[in-house]
mmCIF file of C-alpha atoms and ligand atoms in Angstrom:
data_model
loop_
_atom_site.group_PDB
_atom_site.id
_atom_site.type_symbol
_atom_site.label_atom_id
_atom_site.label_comp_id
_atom_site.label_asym_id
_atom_site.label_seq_id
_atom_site.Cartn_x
_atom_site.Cartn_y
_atom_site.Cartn_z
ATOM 1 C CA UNK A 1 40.590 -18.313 -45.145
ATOM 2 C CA UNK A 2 38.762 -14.740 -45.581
ATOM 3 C CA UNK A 3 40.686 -11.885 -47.268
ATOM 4 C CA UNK A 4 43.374 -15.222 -49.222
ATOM 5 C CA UNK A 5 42.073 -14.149 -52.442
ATOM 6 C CA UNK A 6 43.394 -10.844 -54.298
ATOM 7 C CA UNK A 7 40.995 -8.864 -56.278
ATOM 8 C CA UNK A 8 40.982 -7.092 -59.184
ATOM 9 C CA UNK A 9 40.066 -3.433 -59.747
ATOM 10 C CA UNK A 10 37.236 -3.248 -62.534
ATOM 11 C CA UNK A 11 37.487 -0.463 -64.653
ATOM 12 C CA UNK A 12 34.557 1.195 -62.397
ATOM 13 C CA UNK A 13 36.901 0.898 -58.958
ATOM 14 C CA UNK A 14 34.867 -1.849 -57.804
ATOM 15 C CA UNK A 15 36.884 -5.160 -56.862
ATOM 16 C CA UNK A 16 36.610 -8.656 -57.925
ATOM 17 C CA UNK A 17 38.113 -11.266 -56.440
ATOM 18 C CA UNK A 18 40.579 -12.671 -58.723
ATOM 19 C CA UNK A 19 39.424 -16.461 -57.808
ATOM 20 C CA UNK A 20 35.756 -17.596 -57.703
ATOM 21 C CA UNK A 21 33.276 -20.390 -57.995
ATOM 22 C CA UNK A 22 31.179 -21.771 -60.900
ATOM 23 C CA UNK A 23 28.171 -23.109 -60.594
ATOM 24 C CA UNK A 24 26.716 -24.489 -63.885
ATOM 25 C CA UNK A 25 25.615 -27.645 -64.386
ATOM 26 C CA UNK A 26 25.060 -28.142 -60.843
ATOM 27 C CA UNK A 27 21.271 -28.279 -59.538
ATOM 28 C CA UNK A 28 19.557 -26.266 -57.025
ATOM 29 C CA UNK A 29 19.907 -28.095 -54.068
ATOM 30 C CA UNK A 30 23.610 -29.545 -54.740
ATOM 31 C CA UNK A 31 24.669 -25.642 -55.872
ATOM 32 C CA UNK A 32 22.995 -24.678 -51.977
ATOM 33 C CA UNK A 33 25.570 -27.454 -50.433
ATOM 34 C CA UNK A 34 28.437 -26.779 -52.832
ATOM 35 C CA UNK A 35 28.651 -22.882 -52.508
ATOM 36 C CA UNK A 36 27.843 -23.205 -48.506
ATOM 37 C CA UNK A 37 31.336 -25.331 -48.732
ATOM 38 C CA UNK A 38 32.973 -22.863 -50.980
ATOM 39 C CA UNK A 39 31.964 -19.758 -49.025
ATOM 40 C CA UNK A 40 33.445 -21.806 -45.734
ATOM 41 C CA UNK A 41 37.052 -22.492 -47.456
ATOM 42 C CA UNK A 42 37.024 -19.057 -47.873
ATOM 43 C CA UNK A 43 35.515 -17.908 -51.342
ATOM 44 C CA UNK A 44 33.911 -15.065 -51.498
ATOM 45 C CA UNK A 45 33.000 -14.465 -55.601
ATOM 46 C CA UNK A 46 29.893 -16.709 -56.753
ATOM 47 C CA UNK A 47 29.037 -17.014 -60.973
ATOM 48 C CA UNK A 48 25.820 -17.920 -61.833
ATOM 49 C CA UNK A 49 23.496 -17.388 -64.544
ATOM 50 C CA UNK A 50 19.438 -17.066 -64.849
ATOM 51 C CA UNK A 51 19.758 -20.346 -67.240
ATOM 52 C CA UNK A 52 21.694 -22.285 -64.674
ATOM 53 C CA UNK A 53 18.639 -22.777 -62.445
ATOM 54 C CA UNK A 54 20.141 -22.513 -59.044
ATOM 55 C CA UNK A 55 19.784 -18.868 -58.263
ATOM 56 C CA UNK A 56 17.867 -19.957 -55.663
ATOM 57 C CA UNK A 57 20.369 -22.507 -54.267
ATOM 58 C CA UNK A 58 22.912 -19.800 -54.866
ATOM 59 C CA UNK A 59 21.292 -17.615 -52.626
ATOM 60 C CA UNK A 60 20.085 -19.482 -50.043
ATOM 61 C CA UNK A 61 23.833 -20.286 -49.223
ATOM 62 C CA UNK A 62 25.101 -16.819 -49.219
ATOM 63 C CA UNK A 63 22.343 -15.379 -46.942
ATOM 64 C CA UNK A 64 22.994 -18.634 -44.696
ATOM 65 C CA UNK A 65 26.574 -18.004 -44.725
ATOM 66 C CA UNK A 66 26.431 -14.896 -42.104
ATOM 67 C CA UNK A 67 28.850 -13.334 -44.673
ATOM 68 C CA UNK A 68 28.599 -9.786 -44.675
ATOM 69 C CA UNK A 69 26.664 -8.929 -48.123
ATOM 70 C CA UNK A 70 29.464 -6.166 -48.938
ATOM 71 C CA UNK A 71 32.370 -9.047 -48.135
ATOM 72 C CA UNK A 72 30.411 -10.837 -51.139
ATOM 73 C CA UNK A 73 30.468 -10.884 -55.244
ATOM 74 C CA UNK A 74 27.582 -12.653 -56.507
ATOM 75 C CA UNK A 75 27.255 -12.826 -60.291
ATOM 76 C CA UNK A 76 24.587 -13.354 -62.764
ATOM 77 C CA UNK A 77 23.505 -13.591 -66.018
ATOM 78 C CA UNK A 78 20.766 -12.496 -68.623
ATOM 79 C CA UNK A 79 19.758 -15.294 -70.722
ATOM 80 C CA UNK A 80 19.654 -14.980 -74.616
ATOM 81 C CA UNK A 81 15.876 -14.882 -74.683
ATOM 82 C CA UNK A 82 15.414 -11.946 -72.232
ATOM 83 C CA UNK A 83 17.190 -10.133 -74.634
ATOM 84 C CA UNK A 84 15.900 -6.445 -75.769
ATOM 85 C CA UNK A 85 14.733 -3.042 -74.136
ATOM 86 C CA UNK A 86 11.633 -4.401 -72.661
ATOM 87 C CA UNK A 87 12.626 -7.857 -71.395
ATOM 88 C CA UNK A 88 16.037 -7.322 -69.588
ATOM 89 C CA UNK A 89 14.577 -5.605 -66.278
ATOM 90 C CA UNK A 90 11.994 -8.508 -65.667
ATOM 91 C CA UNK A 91 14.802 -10.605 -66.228
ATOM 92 C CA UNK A 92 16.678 -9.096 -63.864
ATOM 93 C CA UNK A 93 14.190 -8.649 -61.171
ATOM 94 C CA UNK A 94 13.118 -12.312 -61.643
ATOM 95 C CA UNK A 95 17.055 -12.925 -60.638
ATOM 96 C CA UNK A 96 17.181 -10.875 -57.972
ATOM 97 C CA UNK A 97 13.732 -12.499 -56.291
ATOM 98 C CA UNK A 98 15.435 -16.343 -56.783
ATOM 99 C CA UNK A 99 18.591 -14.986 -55.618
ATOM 100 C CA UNK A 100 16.987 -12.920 -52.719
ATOM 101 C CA UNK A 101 19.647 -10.175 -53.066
ATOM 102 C CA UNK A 102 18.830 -6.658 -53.176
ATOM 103 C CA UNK A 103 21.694 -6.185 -55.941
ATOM 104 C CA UNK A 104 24.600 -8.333 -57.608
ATOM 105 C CA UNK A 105 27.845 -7.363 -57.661
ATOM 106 C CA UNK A 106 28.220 -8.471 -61.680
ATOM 107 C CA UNK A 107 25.463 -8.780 -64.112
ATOM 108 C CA UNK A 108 26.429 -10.391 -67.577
ATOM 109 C CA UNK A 109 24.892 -10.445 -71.083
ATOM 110 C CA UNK A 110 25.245 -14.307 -71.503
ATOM 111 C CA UNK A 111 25.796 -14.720 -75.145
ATOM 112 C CA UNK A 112 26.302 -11.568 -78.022
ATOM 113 C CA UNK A 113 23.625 -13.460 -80.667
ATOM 114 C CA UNK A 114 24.967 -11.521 -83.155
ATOM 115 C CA UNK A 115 22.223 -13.039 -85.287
ATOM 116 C CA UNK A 116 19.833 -11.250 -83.698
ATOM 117 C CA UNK A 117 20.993 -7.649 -83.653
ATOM 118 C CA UNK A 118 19.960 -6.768 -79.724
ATOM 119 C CA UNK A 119 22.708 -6.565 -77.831
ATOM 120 C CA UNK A 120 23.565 -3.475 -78.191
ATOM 121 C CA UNK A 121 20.305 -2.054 -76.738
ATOM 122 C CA UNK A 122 20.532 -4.503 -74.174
ATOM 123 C CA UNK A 123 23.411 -3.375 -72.987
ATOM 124 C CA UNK A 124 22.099 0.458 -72.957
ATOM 125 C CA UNK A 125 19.431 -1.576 -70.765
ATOM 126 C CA UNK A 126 22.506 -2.722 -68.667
ATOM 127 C CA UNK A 127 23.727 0.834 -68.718
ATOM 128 C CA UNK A 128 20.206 1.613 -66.557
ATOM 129 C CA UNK A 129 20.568 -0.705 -64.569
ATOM 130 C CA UNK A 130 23.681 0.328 -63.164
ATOM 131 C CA UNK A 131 22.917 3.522 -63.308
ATOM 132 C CA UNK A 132 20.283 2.747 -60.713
ATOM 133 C CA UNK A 133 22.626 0.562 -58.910
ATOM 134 C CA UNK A 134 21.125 -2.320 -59.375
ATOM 135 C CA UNK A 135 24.573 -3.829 -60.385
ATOM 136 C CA UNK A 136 27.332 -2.684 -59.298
ATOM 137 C CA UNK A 137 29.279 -3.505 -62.493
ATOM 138 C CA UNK A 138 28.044 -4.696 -65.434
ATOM 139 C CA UNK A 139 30.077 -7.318 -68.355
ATOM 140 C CA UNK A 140 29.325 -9.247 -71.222
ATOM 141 C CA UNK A 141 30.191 -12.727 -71.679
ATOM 142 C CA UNK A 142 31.390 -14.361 -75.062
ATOM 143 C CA UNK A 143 31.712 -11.033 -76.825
ATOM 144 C CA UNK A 144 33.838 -11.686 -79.783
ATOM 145 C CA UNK A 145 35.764 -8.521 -81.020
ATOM 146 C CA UNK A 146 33.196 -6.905 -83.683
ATOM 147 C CA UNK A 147 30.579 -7.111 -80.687
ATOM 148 C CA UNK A 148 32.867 -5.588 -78.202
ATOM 149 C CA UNK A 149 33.993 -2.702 -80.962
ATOM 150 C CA UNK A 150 29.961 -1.730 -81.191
ATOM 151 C CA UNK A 151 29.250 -1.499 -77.610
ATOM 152 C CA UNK A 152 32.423 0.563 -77.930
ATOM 153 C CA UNK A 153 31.467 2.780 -80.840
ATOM 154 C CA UNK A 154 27.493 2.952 -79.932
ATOM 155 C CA UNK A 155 27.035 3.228 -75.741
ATOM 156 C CA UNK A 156 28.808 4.976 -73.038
ATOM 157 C CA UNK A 157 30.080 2.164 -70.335
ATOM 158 C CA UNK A 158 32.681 0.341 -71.277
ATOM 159 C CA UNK A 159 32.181 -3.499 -70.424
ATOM 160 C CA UNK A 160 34.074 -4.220 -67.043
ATOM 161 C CA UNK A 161 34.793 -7.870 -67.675
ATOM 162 C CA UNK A 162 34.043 -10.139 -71.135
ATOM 163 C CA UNK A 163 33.910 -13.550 -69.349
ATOM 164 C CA UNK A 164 34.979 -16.009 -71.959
ATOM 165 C CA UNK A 165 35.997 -19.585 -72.951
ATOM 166 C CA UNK A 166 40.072 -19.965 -71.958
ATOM 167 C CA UNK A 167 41.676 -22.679 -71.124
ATOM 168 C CA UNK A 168 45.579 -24.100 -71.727
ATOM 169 C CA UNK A 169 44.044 -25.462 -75.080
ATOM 170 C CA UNK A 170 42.416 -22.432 -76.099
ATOM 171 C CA UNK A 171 44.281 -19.524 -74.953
ATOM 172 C CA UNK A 172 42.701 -16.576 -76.370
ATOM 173 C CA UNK A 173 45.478 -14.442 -76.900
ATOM 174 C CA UNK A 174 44.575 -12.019 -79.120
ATOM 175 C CA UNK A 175 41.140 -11.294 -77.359
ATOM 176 C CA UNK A 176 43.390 -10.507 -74.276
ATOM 177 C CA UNK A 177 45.202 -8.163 -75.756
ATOM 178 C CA UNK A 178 42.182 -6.301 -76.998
ATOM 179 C CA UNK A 179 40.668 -6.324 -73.205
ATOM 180 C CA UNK A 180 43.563 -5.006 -72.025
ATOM 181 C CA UNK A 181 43.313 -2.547 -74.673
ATOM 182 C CA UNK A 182 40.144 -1.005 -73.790
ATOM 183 C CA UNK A 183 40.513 -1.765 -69.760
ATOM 184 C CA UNK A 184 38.550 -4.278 -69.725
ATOM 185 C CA UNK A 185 38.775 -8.070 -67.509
ATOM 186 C CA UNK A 186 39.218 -11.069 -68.672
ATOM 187 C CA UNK A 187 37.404 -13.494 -67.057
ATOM 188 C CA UNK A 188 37.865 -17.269 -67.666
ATOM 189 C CA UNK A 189 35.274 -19.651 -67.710
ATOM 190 C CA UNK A 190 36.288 -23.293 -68.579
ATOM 191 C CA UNK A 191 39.438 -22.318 -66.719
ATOM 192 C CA UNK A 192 40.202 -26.289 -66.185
ATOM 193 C CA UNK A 193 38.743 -26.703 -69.463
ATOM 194 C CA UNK A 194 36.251 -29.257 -68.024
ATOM 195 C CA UNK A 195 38.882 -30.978 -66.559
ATOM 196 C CA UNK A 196 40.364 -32.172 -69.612
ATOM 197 C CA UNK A 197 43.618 -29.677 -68.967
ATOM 198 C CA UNK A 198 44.452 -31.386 -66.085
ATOM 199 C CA UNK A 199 46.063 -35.007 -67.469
ATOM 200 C CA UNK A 200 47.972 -33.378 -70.171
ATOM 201 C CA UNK A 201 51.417 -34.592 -69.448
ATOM 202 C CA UNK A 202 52.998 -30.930 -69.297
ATOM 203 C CA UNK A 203 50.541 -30.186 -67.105
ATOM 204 C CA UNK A 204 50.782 -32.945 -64.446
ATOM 205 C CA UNK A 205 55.085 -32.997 -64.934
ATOM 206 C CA UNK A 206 54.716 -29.264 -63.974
ATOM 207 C CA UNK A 207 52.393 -30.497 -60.943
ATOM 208 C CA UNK A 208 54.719 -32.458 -59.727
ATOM 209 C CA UNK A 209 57.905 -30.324 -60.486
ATOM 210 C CA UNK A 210 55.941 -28.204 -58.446
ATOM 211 C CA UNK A 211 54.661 -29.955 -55.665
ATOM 212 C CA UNK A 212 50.924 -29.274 -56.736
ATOM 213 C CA UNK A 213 48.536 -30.408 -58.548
ATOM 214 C CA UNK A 214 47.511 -30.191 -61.954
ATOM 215 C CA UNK A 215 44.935 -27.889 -61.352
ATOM 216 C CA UNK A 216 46.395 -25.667 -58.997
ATOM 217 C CA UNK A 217 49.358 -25.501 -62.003
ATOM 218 C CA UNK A 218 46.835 -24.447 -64.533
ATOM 219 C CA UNK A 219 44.927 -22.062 -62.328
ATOM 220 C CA UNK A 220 48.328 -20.751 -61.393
ATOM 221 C CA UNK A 221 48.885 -20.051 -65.122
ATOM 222 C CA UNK A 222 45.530 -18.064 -65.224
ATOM 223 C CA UNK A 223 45.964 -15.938 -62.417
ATOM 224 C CA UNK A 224 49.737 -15.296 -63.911
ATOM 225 C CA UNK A 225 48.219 -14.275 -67.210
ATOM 226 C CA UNK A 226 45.807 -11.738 -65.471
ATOM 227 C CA UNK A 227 42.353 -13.604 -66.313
ATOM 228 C CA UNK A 228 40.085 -13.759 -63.135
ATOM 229 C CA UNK A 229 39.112 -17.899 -62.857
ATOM 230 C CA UNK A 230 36.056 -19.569 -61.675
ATOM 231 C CA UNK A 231 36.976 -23.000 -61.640
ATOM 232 C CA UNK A 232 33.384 -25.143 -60.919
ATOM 233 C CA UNK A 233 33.840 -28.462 -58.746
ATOM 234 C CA UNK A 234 31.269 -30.290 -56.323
ATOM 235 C CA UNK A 235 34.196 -31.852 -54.376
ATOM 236 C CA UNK A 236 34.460 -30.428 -51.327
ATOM 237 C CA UNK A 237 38.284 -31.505 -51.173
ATOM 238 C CA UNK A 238 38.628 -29.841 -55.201
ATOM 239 C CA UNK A 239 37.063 -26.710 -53.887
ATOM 240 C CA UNK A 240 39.694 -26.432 -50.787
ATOM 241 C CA UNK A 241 42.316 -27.489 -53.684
ATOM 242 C CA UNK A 242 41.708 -24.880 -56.213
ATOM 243 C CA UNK A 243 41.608 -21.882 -53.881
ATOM 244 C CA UNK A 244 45.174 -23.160 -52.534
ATOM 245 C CA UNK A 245 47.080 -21.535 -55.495
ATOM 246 C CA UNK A 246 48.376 -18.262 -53.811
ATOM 247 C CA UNK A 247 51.905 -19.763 -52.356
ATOM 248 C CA UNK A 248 53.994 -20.607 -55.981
ATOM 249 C CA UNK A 249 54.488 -19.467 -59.061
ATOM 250 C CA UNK A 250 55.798 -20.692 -62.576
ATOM 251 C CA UNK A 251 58.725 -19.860 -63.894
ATOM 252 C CA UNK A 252 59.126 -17.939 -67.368
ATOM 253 C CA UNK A 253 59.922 -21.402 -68.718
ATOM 254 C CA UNK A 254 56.497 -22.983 -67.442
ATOM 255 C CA UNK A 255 54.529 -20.068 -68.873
ATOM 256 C CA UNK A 256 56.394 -20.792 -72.133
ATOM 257 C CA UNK A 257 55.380 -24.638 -72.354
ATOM 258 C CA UNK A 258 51.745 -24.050 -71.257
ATOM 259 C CA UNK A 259 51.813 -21.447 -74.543
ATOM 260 C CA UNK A 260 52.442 -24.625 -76.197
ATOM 261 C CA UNK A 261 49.328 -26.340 -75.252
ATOM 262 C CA UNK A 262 46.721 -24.023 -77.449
ATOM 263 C CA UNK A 263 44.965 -25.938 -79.868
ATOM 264 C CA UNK A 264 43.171 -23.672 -81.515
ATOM 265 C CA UNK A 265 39.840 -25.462 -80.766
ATOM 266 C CA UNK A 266 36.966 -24.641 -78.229
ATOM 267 C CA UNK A 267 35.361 -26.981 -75.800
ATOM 268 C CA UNK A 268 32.405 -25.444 -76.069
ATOM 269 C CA UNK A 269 29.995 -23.834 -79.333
ATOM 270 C CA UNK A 270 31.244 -20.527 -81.537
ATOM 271 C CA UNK A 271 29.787 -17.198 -80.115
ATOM 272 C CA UNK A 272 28.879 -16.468 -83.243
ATOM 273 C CA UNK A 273 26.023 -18.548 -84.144
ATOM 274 C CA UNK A 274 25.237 -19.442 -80.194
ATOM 275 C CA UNK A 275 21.201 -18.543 -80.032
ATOM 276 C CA UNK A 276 20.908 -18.654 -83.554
ATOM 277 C CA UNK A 277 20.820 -22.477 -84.288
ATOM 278 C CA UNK A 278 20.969 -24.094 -80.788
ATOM 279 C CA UNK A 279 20.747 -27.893 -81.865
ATOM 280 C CA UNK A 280 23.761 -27.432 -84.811
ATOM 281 C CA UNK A 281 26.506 -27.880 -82.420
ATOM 282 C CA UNK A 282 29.180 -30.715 -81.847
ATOM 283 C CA UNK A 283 30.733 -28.963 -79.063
ATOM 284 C CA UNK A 284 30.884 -31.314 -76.003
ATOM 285 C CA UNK A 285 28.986 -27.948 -74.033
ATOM 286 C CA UNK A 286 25.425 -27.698 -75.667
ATOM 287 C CA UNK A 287 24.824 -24.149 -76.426
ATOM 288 C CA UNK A 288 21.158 -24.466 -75.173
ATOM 289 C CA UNK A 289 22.489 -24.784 -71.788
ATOM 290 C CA UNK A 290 25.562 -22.959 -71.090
HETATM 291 N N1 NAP B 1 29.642 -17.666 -69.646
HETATM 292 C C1 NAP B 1 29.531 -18.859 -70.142
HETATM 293 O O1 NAP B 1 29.014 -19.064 -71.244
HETATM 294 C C2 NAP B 1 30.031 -20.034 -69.350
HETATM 295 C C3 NAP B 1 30.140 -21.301 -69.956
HETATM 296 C C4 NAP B 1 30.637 -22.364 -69.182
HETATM 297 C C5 NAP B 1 31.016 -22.141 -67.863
HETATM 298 N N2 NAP B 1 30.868 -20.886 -67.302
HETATM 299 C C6 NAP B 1 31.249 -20.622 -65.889
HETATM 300 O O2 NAP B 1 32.577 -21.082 -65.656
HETATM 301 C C7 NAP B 1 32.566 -21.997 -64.557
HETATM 302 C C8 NAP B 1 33.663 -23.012 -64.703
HETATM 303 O O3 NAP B 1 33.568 -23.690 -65.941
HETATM 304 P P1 NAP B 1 33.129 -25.234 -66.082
HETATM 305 O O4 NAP B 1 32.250 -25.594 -64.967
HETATM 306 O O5 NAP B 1 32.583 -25.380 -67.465
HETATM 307 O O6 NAP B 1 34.500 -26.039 -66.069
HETATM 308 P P2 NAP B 1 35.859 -26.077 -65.212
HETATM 309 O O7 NAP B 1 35.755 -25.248 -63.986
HETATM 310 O O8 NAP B 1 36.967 -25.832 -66.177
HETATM 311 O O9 NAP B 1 35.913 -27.625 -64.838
HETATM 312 C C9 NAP B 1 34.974 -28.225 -64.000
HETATM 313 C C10 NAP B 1 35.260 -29.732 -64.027
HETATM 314 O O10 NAP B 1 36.554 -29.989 -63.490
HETATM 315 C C11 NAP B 1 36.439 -30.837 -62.349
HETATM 316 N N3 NAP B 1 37.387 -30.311 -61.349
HETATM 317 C C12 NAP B 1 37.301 -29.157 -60.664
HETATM 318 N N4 NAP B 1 38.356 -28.992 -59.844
HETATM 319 C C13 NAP B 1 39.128 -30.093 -60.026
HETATM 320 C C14 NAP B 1 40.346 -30.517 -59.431
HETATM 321 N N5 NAP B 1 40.972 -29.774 -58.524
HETATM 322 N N6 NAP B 1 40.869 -31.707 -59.833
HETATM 323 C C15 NAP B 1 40.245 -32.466 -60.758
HETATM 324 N N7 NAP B 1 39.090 -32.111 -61.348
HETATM 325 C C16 NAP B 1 38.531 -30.932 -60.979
HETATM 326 C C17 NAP B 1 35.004 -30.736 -61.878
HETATM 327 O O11 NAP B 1 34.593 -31.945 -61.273
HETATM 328 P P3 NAP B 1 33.657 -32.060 -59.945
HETATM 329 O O12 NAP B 1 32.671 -30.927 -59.954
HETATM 330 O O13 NAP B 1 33.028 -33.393 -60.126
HETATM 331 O O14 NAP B 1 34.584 -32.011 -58.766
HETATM 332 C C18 NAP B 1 34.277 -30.520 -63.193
HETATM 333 O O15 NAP B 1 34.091 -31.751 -63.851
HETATM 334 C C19 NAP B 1 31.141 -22.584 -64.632
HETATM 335 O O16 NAP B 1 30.780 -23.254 -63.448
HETATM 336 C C20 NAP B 1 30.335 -21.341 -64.907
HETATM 337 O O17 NAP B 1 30.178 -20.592 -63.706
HETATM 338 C C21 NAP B 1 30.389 -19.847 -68.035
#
């Protein structure tokens, strides 16, 4: 249903919607079908990225969808490689053409690479492009602290959102509280961590205490905490599911034994040394495709 999901206001004034859809790992054609279902149960906030390789499935739904474009919020990314002064406004264009949008709503820096040094004039490339309204906000996405504190120190727009890895078994606390800090979102990708949230047995007895299910629990818990969530599913009857979280809420006591969950450990690789040494990862995510 239109108008079920609250937003957020971004520390521009623009609004989010707190709820959205993910879109990686899904190919071109099945991202076309999936979001064309999403946008129909009533989403209206799309993430994508340049190395996801359905911009042009992305698109092709939205524009089908009769949706007004200003009802929308489509979001991309810059991959690590397009990185630097020169490279991020072909990137961007080359988005725009697959997506066949005249602007997104959200445009991310993917991954810091600290290794490499550019981010920071990156983002001052960011900065231009919203400045020409090309985006209407602009983030980052698995900024760690140091590389939120230079874009902080060294350029003049603050980052509206840091979209990060959070999850009940990796929390992210103290980032958080540094976003909130500075006034900036927090934006959860992984929300279900892959899925693997959802049979934890605190998780599914709160489910049923609850008369929902385990992912409606944990997106719940999300939307409690303040992060905006873009849970990912292909399932047309997941994608009605996960939007339906709007009509309960967790007690103090719930929110107290999900704290409990956080193990400390990521699903997916270290921000630190993503783009740096792509093939040295265990993580069950490989870093040369999130
Ligand atoms: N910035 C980054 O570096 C980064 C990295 C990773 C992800 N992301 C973004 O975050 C989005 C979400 O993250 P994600 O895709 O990694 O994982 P996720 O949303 O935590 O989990 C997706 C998995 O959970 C399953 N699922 C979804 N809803 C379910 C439900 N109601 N019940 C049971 N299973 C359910 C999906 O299965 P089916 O699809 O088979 O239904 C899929 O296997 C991505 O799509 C992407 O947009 C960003």
């Amino acid at each position: 249903m239109p108008g079920a999901v609250p937003d957020v206001t971004l520390n521009n004034g623009v609004r989010m919607p707190k709820l959205g859809f993910g879109v990686f790992q899904v190919g071109d054609d099945e991202a076309r079908a999936a979001v064309a279902t999403a946008l129909e149960y009533g989403y209206r906030s799309i993430d994508t990225a340049a190395l996801y390789g359905n911009e042009h499935g992305v698109g092709v739904a939205v524009r089908a969808s009769g949706i007004p474009r200003e009802e929308l919020f489509v979001t991309t990314k810059l991959w690590n490689a397009d990185q630097g002064a020169a490279r991020v406004e072909p990137a961007f264009e080359r988005s725009l053409d697959k997506l066949g949008l005249d602007y997104v709503d959200l445009y991310f820096i993917h991954w810091p690479v600290p290794s490499r040094n550019l981010f920071v004039e990156t983002w001052q490339a960011f900065e231009r492009l919203y400045a020409h309204g090309r985006a209407r906000a602009i983030g980052v996405s698995n900024f760690l602290r140091p590389q939120l504190a230079r874009l902080l120190e060294e350029t003049d727009i603050v980052p509206a959102v840091n979209q990060i890895e959070l999850h009940p078994g990796f929390q992210q606390s103290e980032l958080r509280q540094f976003h909130r800090g500075h006034g900036i979102a927090t934006e959860a990708w992984s929300p279900l961590g892959q899925g693997a949230a959802l049979t934890h047995p605190v998780i599914t007895r709160l489910a049923e205490r609850h008369g929902k299910t385990p992912a409606q629990v944990v997106l719940r818990w999300h939307l409690e905490l303040g992060n905006v969530v873009i849970p990912k599913s292909v399932t047309p009857g997941r994608i009605q599911e996960n939007l339906d979280v709007f009509d309960f809420q967790l007690t103090p006591d719930d929110a107290r034994e999900i704290a409990e969950l956080e193990t400390g450990e990521r699903i997916g690789p270290d921000p630190e040394v993503v783009g740096e040494k792509p093939s040295g990862f265990s993580s069950k995510i490989d870093p040369s495709i999130t």
